[in-house]
């Protein structure tokens, strides 16, 4: 059985998806983009600004589930432009502690957004701890 995770503090889009679902010990966070949670306006013009906001949006959703970025074990990221990978990696490595989550990052067209990130968190423990 799964349970919906929802918070008004994270961006809400008029699309058919949940912000996150808890299934057993796992929380699956839907893809988030670098937008202001209240206005849904894109935050900044750079990959660094949008990556940071995207991860903050994920963090807000995880907080609604009683978790943090330290619980994230898997990330899938979609980066719009190949030249943005260095900036994306810089912010990613600042916002996630080591050991880093397992990750897939691909370059693909995602419209007006520079990055979209989805995450899987494991509730019983923090990444890297026994």
CSV table of N, CA and C in Angstrom, one decimal:
chain,number,residue,atom,x,y,z
A,1,UNK,N,0.8,-1.2,0.0
A,1,UNK,CA,0.0,0.0,0.0
A,1,UNK,C,0.9,1.2,0.0
A,2,UNK,N,0.5,2.3,-0.7
A,2,UNK,CA,1.3,3.5,-0.8
A,2,UNK,C,0.5,4.6,-0.2
A,3,UNK,N,1.2,5.6,0.3
A,3,UNK,CA,0.6,6.8,0.9
A,3,UNK,C,1.1,8.1,0.2
A,4,UNK,N,0.2,8.9,-0.2
A,4,UNK,CA,0.6,10.2,-0.8
A,4,UNK,C,1.3,11.1,0.1
A,5,UNK,N,2.3,11.8,-0.3
A,5,UNK,CA,3.0,12.8,0.5
A,5,UNK,C,2.7,14.1,-0.3
A,6,UNK,N,2.2,15.1,0.5
A,6,UNK,CA,1.7,16.4,-0.2
A,6,UNK,C,2.1,17.5,0.8
A,7,UNK,N,2.6,18.6,0.2
A,7,UNK,CA,2.8,19.8,1.0
A,7,UNK,C,2.5,21.0,0.1
A,8,UNK,N,1.8,22.0,0.7
A,8,UNK,CA,1.6,23.3,0.0
A,8,UNK,C,2.9,24.1,-0.1
A,9,UNK,N,3.9,23.7,0.6
A,9,UNK,CA,5.2,24.5,0.6
A,9,UNK,C,6.0,24.2,-0.6
A,10,UNK,N,5.7,23.1,-1.3
A,10,UNK,CA,6.4,22.8,-2.6
A,10,UNK,C,5.6,23.2,-3.8
A,11,UNK,N,6.2,23.3,-4.9
A,11,UNK,CA,5.4,23.7,-6.1
A,11,UNK,C,4.3,22.7,-6.4
A,12,UNK,N,3.2,23.3,-6.7
A,12,UNK,CA,2.0,22.5,-7.1
A,12,UNK,C,1.7,22.8,-8.6
A,13,UNK,N,1.6,21.7,-9.4
A,13,UNK,CA,1.3,21.9,-10.8
A,13,UNK,C,0.0,21.2,-11.1
A,14,UNK,N,-0.7,21.8,-12.1
A,14,UNK,CA,-2.0,21.2,-12.5
A,14,UNK,C,-1.9,20.0,-13.4
A,15,UNK,N,-1.1,19.1,-13.0
A,15,UNK,CA,-0.8,17.9,-13.8
A,15,UNK,C,-1.1,16.6,-13.0
A,16,UNK,N,-1.4,15.5,-13.6
A,16,UNK,CA,-1.8,14.3,-12.9
A,16,UNK,C,-0.6,13.5,-12.3
A,17,UNK,N,0.0,14.0,-11.2
A,17,UNK,CA,1.0,13.3,-10.5
A,17,UNK,C,1.0,13.7,-9.1
A,18,UNK,N,1.5,12.9,-8.2
A,18,UNK,CA,1.7,13.2,-6.8
A,18,UNK,C,3.1,13.8,-6.6
A,19,UNK,N,3.2,14.7,-5.6
A,19,UNK,CA,4.6,15.2,-5.3
A,19,UNK,C,5.5,14.1,-4.9
A,20,UNK,N,4.9,13.1,-4.1
A,20,UNK,CA,5.7,12.0,-3.7
A,20,UNK,C,4.7,10.9,-3.2
A,21,UNK,N,5.2,9.7,-3.2
A,21,UNK,CA,4.5,8.5,-2.6
A,21,UNK,C,5.4,7.8,-1.7
A,22,UNK,N,4.9,7.4,-0.5
A,22,UNK,CA,5.6,6.5,0.4
A,22,UNK,C,5.1,5.1,0.1
A,23,UNK,N,6.0,4.2,-0.1
A,23,UNK,CA,5.7,2.8,-0.3
A,23,UNK,C,6.6,2.0,0.6
A,24,UNK,N,6.1,1.5,1.7
A,24,UNK,CA,6.9,0.8,2.7
A,24,UNK,C,7.9,1.8,3.2
A,25,UNK,N,9.2,1.4,3.1
A,25,UNK,CA,10.3,2.2,3.7
A,25,UNK,C,10.8,3.2,2.7
A,26,UNK,N,10.3,3.3,1.5
A,26,UNK,CA,10.8,4.2,0.4
A,26,UNK,C,9.8,5.3,0.2
A,27,UNK,N,10.4,6.5,-0.1
A,27,UNK,CA,9.6,7.6,-0.6
A,27,UNK,C,10.1,8.0,-2.0
A,28,UNK,N,9.2,8.0,-2.9
A,28,UNK,CA,9.5,8.3,-4.3
A,28,UNK,C,9.0,9.8,-4.6
A,29,UNK,N,10.0,10.7,-4.9
A,29,UNK,CA,9.7,12.1,-5.1
A,29,UNK,C,9.6,12.3,-6.6
A,30,UNK,N,8.5,12.8,-7.1
A,30,UNK,CA,8.4,13.1,-8.5
A,30,UNK,C,9.4,14.2,-8.9
A,31,UNK,N,9.6,14.2,-10.2
A,31,UNK,CA,10.6,15.2,-10.8
A,31,UNK,C,10.2,16.6,-10.4
A,32,UNK,N,11.2,17.3,-9.9
A,32,UNK,CA,11.0,18.7,-9.5
A,32,UNK,C,11.9,19.6,-10.4
A,33,UNK,N,11.5,20.8,-10.7
A,33,UNK,CA,12.2,21.7,-11.5
A,33,UNK,C,12.6,23.0,-10.6
A,34,UNK,N,13.4,23.8,-11.1
A,34,UNK,CA,13.9,25.0,-10.4
A,34,UNK,C,13.0,26.1,-10.4
A,35,UNK,N,11.8,26.0,-9.8
A,35,UNK,CA,10.9,27.1,-9.7
A,35,UNK,C,10.6,27.5,-8.3
A,36,UNK,N,10.1,28.7,-8.1
A,36,UNK,CA,9.7,29.2,-6.8
A,36,UNK,C,8.4,28.4,-6.4
A,37,UNK,N,8.4,27.8,-5.2
A,37,UNK,CA,7.2,27.0,-4.8
A,37,UNK,C,5.9,27.7,-4.8
A,38,UNK,N,5.9,29.0,-4.6
A,38,UNK,CA,4.6,29.7,-4.6
A,38,UNK,C,4.1,30.2,-5.9
A,39,UNK,N,5.1,30.8,-6.7
A,39,UNK,CA,4.7,31.4,-8.0
A,39,UNK,C,4.9,30.5,-9.2
A,40,UNK,N,5.7,29.4,-9.0
A,40,UNK,CA,6.0,28.5,-10.1
A,40,UNK,C,6.8,29.2,-11.2
A,41,UNK,N,7.4,30.3,-10.9
A,41,UNK,CA,8.3,31.0,-11.8
A,41,UNK,C,9.7,30.4,-11.7
A,42,UNK,N,10.4,30.3,-12.8
A,42,UNK,CA,11.7,29.8,-12.9
A,42,UNK,C,12.6,30.7,-12.0
A,43,UNK,N,13.5,30.1,-11.2
A,43,UNK,CA,14.4,30.8,-10.3
A,43,UNK,C,15.7,30.9,-11.0
A,44,UNK,N,16.1,32.1,-11.4
A,44,UNK,CA,17.4,32.3,-12.0
A,44,UNK,C,17.5,31.9,-13.5
A,45,UNK,N,18.7,32.3,-14.0
A,45,UNK,CA,19.0,32.0,-15.4
A,45,UNK,C,20.0,30.9,-15.6
A,46,UNK,N,20.6,30.5,-14.5
A,46,UNK,CA,21.8,29.6,-14.6
A,46,UNK,C,21.4,28.2,-14.1
A,47,UNK,N,22.2,27.2,-14.5
A,47,UNK,CA,22.0,25.8,-14.1
A,47,UNK,C,22.2,25.7,-12.6
A,48,UNK,N,23.2,26.5,-12.0
A,48,UNK,CA,23.4,26.5,-10.6
A,48,UNK,C,22.2,26.9,-9.8
A,49,UNK,N,21.6,28.0,-10.2
A,49,UNK,CA,20.4,28.5,-9.5
A,49,UNK,C,19.3,27.6,-9.6
A,50,UNK,N,19.1,27.0,-10.8
A,50,UNK,CA,17.9,26.1,-10.9
A,50,UNK,C,18.1,24.8,-10.3
A,51,UNK,N,19.4,24.3,-10.3
A,51,UNK,CA,19.7,23.0,-9.6
A,51,UNK,C,19.5,23.2,-8.1
A,52,UNK,N,20.0,24.3,-7.5
A,52,UNK,CA,19.8,24.5,-6.1
A,52,UNK,C,18.3,24.6,-5.7
A,53,UNK,N,17.5,25.3,-6.5
A,53,UNK,CA,16.1,25.4,-6.2
A,53,UNK,C,15.4,24.1,-6.4
A,54,UNK,N,15.8,23.4,-7.4
A,54,UNK,CA,15.2,22.1,-7.6
A,54,UNK,C,15.4,21.1,-6.4
A,55,UNK,N,16.6,21.1,-5.9
A,55,UNK,CA,16.9,20.3,-4.7
A,55,UNK,C,16.3,20.8,-3.5
A,56,UNK,N,16.1,22.1,-3.4
A,56,UNK,CA,15.4,22.7,-2.2
A,56,UNK,C,13.9,22.2,-2.3
A,57,UNK,N,13.3,22.2,-3.5
A,57,UNK,CA,11.9,21.7,-3.6
A,57,UNK,C,11.8,20.3,-3.2
A,58,UNK,N,12.8,19.4,-3.6
A,58,UNK,CA,12.8,18.0,-3.2
A,58,UNK,C,12.9,17.9,-1.7
A,59,UNK,N,13.8,18.8,-1.1
A,59,UNK,CA,14.0,18.8,0.3
A,59,UNK,C,12.7,19.1,1.1
A,60,UNK,N,11.9,20.1,0.6
A,60,UNK,CA,10.7,20.5,1.2
A,60,UNK,C,9.7,19.3,1.2
A,61,UNK,N,9.6,18.6,0.1
A,61,UNK,CA,8.7,17.4,0.0
A,61,UNK,C,9.2,16.3,0.9
A,62,UNK,N,10.5,16.1,1.0
A,62,UNK,CA,11.0,15.1,1.9
A,62,UNK,C,10.7,15.5,3.4
A,63,UNK,N,10.8,16.7,3.7
A,63,UNK,CA,10.5,17.2,5.1
A,63,UNK,C,9.0,16.9,5.4
A,64,UNK,N,8.1,17.0,4.4
A,64,UNK,CA,6.7,16.6,4.7
A,64,UNK,C,6.6,15.1,5.0
A,65,UNK,N,7.5,14.3,4.6
A,65,UNK,CA,7.5,12.9,4.9
A,65,UNK,C,8.4,12.6,6.1
A,66,UNK,N,8.9,13.6,6.8
A,66,UNK,CA,9.8,13.4,7.9
A,66,UNK,C,11.2,13.1,7.6
A,67,UNK,N,11.7,13.4,6.4
A,67,UNK,CA,13.0,13.0,5.9
A,67,UNK,C,13.8,14.2,5.5
A,68,UNK,N,15.1,13.9,5.1
A,68,UNK,CA,15.9,15.0,4.6
A,68,UNK,C,16.6,14.5,3.3
A,69,UNK,N,17.5,15.4,2.7
A,69,UNK,CA,18.2,14.9,1.6
A,69,UNK,C,19.2,13.8,1.9
A,70,UNK,N,19.6,13.7,3.2
A,70,UNK,CA,20.4,12.6,3.7
A,70,UNK,C,19.8,11.2,3.5
A,71,UNK,N,18.5,11.2,3.4
A,71,UNK,CA,17.8,9.9,3.2
A,71,UNK,C,17.8,9.5,1.7
A,72,UNK,N,18.1,10.3,0.8
A,72,UNK,CA,18.1,10.0,-0.6
A,72,UNK,C,19.1,9.0,-1.0
A,73,UNK,N,18.7,7.9,-1.7
A,73,UNK,CA,19.6,6.9,-2.1
A,73,UNK,C,19.8,6.8,-3.6
A,74,UNK,N,18.8,7.4,-4.4
A,74,UNK,CA,18.9,7.3,-5.8
A,74,UNK,C,18.3,8.6,-6.4
A,75,UNK,N,19.0,9.1,-7.4
A,75,UNK,CA,18.6,10.3,-8.1
A,75,UNK,C,18.6,10.1,-9.6
A,76,UNK,N,17.6,10.6,-10.3
A,76,UNK,CA,17.5,10.6,-11.7
A,76,UNK,C,17.4,12.1,-12.1
A,77,UNK,N,18.3,12.5,-12.9
A,77,UNK,CA,18.3,13.9,-13.3
A,77,UNK,C,18.3,14.1,-14.8
A,78,UNK,N,17.7,15.1,-15.3
A,78,UNK,CA,17.5,15.4,-16.7
A,78,UNK,C,18.0,16.9,-16.9
A,79,UNK,N,19.1,17.0,-17.6
A,79,UNK,CA,19.8,18.3,-17.8
A,79,UNK,C,19.6,18.7,-19.3
A,80,UNK,N,19.1,19.9,-19.4
A,80,UNK,CA,18.7,20.4,-20.8
A,80,UNK,C,19.9,20.5,-21.7
A,81,UNK,N,21.0,21.1,-21.2
A,81,UNK,CA,22.1,21.4,-22.2
A,81,UNK,C,23.4,20.7,-21.7
A,82,UNK,N,24.1,20.1,-22.6
A,82,UNK,CA,25.3,19.4,-22.2
A,82,UNK,C,26.4,20.3,-21.5
A,83,UNK,N,26.4,21.6,-21.9
A,83,UNK,CA,27.4,22.5,-21.3
A,83,UNK,C,27.1,22.8,-19.8
A,84,UNK,N,25.9,22.4,-19.3
A,84,UNK,CA,25.5,22.7,-18.0
A,84,UNK,C,25.9,21.7,-17.0
A,85,UNK,N,26.5,20.5,-17.4
A,85,UNK,CA,26.8,19.5,-16.5
A,85,UNK,C,27.8,19.9,-15.4
A,86,UNK,N,28.7,20.7,-15.7
A,86,UNK,CA,29.7,21.1,-14.7
A,86,UNK,C,29.1,21.9,-13.6
A,87,UNK,N,28.2,22.8,-13.9
A,87,UNK,CA,27.5,23.6,-12.9
A,87,UNK,C,26.5,22.8,-12.1
A,88,UNK,N,25.8,21.9,-12.8
A,88,UNK,CA,24.9,21.0,-12.1
A,88,UNK,C,25.7,20.1,-11.1
A,89,UNK,N,26.8,19.5,-11.5
A,89,UNK,CA,27.6,18.7,-10.6
A,89,UNK,C,28.1,19.5,-9.4
A,90,UNK,N,28.5,20.7,-9.7
A,90,UNK,CA,29.0,21.6,-8.6
A,90,UNK,C,28.0,21.8,-7.5
A,91,UNK,N,26.8,22.1,-7.8
A,91,UNK,CA,25.7,22.4,-6.8
A,91,UNK,C,25.3,21.1,-6.2
A,92,UNK,N,25.2,20.0,-7.0
A,92,UNK,CA,24.8,18.7,-6.5
A,92,UNK,C,25.7,18.2,-5.4
A,93,UNK,N,27.0,18.4,-5.7
A,93,UNK,CA,28.0,17.9,-4.7
A,93,UNK,C,28.1,18.8,-3.5
A,94,UNK,N,27.6,20.0,-3.5
A,94,UNK,CA,27.5,20.9,-2.4
A,94,UNK,C,26.2,20.6,-1.5
A,95,UNK,N,25.2,20.2,-2.2
A,95,UNK,CA,23.9,20.0,-1.4
A,95,UNK,C,23.7,18.6,-0.9
A,96,UNK,N,24.4,17.6,-1.5
A,96,UNK,CA,24.4,16.2,-1.0
A,96,UNK,C,25.7,15.9,-0.3
A,97,UNK,N,25.6,15.3,0.8
A,97,UNK,CA,26.8,14.8,1.5
A,97,UNK,C,27.2,13.5,1.0
A,98,UNK,N,28.5,13.2,1.2
A,98,UNK,CA,29.0,11.9,0.8
A,98,UNK,C,28.7,10.8,1.8
A,99,UNK,N,28.5,9.6,1.5
A,99,UNK,CA,28.5,9.1,0.1
A,99,UNK,C,27.3,9.6,-0.6
A,100,UNK,N,27.5,10.0,-1.9
A,100,UNK,CA,26.5,10.5,-2.7
A,100,UNK,C,25.5,9.4,-3.1
A,101,UNK,N,24.2,9.9,-3.3
A,101,UNK,CA,23.2,8.9,-3.8
A,101,UNK,C,23.7,8.3,-5.1
A,102,UNK,N,23.2,7.1,-5.4
A,102,UNK,CA,23.4,6.5,-6.8
A,102,UNK,C,22.6,7.5,-7.7
A,103,UNK,N,23.1,7.6,-8.9
A,103,UNK,CA,22.6,8.6,-9.8
A,103,UNK,C,22.7,8.3,-11.3
A,104,UNK,N,21.7,8.7,-12.0
A,104,UNK,CA,21.7,8.7,-13.5
A,104,UNK,C,21.4,10.2,-13.9
A,105,UNK,N,22.2,10.7,-14.7
A,105,UNK,CA,22.0,12.1,-15.2
A,105,UNK,C,22.1,12.0,-16.8
A,106,UNK,N,21.1,12.5,-17.4
A,106,UNK,CA,21.1,12.4,-18.9
A,106,UNK,C,20.8,13.8,-19.4
A,107,UNK,N,21.2,14.1,-20.6
A,107,UNK,CA,21.0,15.3,-21.3
A,107,UNK,C,19.7,15.1,-22.2
A,108,UNK,N,18.7,15.9,-22.0
A,108,UNK,CA,17.5,15.8,-22.9
A,108,UNK,C,16.8,17.2,-22.9
A,109,UNK,N,16.0,17.4,-23.8
A,109,UNK,CA,15.2,18.6,-23.9
A,109,UNK,C,14.1,18.5,-22.9
A,110,UNK,N,14.0,19.5,-22.0
A,110,UNK,CA,12.9,19.5,-21.0
A,110,UNK,C,12.2,20.9,-21.1
A,111,UNK,N,12.0,21.4,-22.3
A,111,UNK,CA,11.3,22.7,-22.4
A,111,UNK,C,12.1,23.9,-21.8
A,112,UNK,N,11.4,24.7,-21.1
A,112,UNK,CA,12.0,25.9,-20.6
A,112,UNK,C,12.9,25.7,-19.3
A,113,UNK,N,12.9,24.5,-18.8
A,113,UNK,CA,13.7,24.3,-17.6
A,113,UNK,C,15.1,23.8,-17.9
A,114,UNK,N,16.1,24.1,-17.1
A,114,UNK,CA,17.4,23.7,-17.3
A,114,UNK,C,17.7,22.3,-16.7
A,115,UNK,N,16.9,22.0,-15.7
A,115,UNK,CA,17.1,20.7,-15.0
A,115,UNK,C,15.8,20.2,-14.3
A,116,UNK,N,15.7,18.9,-14.3
A,116,UNK,CA,14.6,18.3,-13.6
A,116,UNK,C,15.2,17.1,-12.8
A,117,UNK,N,14.8,17.0,-11.5
A,117,UNK,CA,15.4,15.9,-10.7
A,117,UNK,C,14.3,15.2,-10.0
A,118,UNK,N,14.4,13.8,-10.0
A,118,UNK,CA,13.5,13.0,-9.2
A,118,UNK,C,14.4,12.2,-8.2
A,119,UNK,N,13.8,11.8,-7.1
A,119,UNK,CA,14.6,11.2,-6.1
A,119,UNK,C,13.9,10.0,-5.4
A,120,UNK,N,14.6,9.1,-4.9
A,120,UNK,CA,14.1,8.0,-4.1
A,120,UNK,C,14.8,8.1,-2.7
A,121,UNK,N,14.0,8.1,-1.6
A,121,UNK,CA,14.6,8.1,-0.3
A,121,UNK,C,14.3,6.9,0.5
A,122,UNK,N,15.2,6.5,1.3
A,122,UNK,CA,15.0,5.3,2.2
A,122,UNK,C,14.8,5.8,3.6
A,123,UNK,N,13.6,5.6,4.1
A,123,UNK,CA,13.2,6.2,5.4
A,123,UNK,C,14.0,5.7,6.6
A,124,UNK,N,14.3,4.4,6.8
A,124,UNK,CA,14.8,3.9,8.0
A,124,UNK,C,16.2,4.4,8.4
A,125,UNK,N,17.0,4.9,7.4
A,125,UNK,CA,18.4,5.3,7.8
A,125,UNK,C,18.9,6.4,6.8
A,126,UNK,N,19.9,7.1,7.3
A,126,UNK,CA,20.6,8.1,6.6
A,126,UNK,C,21.6,7.4,5.7
A,127,UNK,N,21.8,7.9,4.5
A,127,UNK,CA,22.7,7.4,3.6
A,127,UNK,C,24.1,7.3,4.2
A,128,UNK,N,24.8,6.1,4.1
A,128,UNK,CA,26.1,6.0,4.6
A,128,UNK,C,26.2,5.5,6.0
A,129,UNK,N,25.1,5.4,6.7
A,129,UNK,CA,25.1,4.9,8.1
A,129,UNK,C,24.5,3.5,8.1
A,130,UNK,N,25.1,2.8,9.1
A,130,UNK,CA,24.6,1.4,9.2
A,130,UNK,C,23.3,1.3,9.8
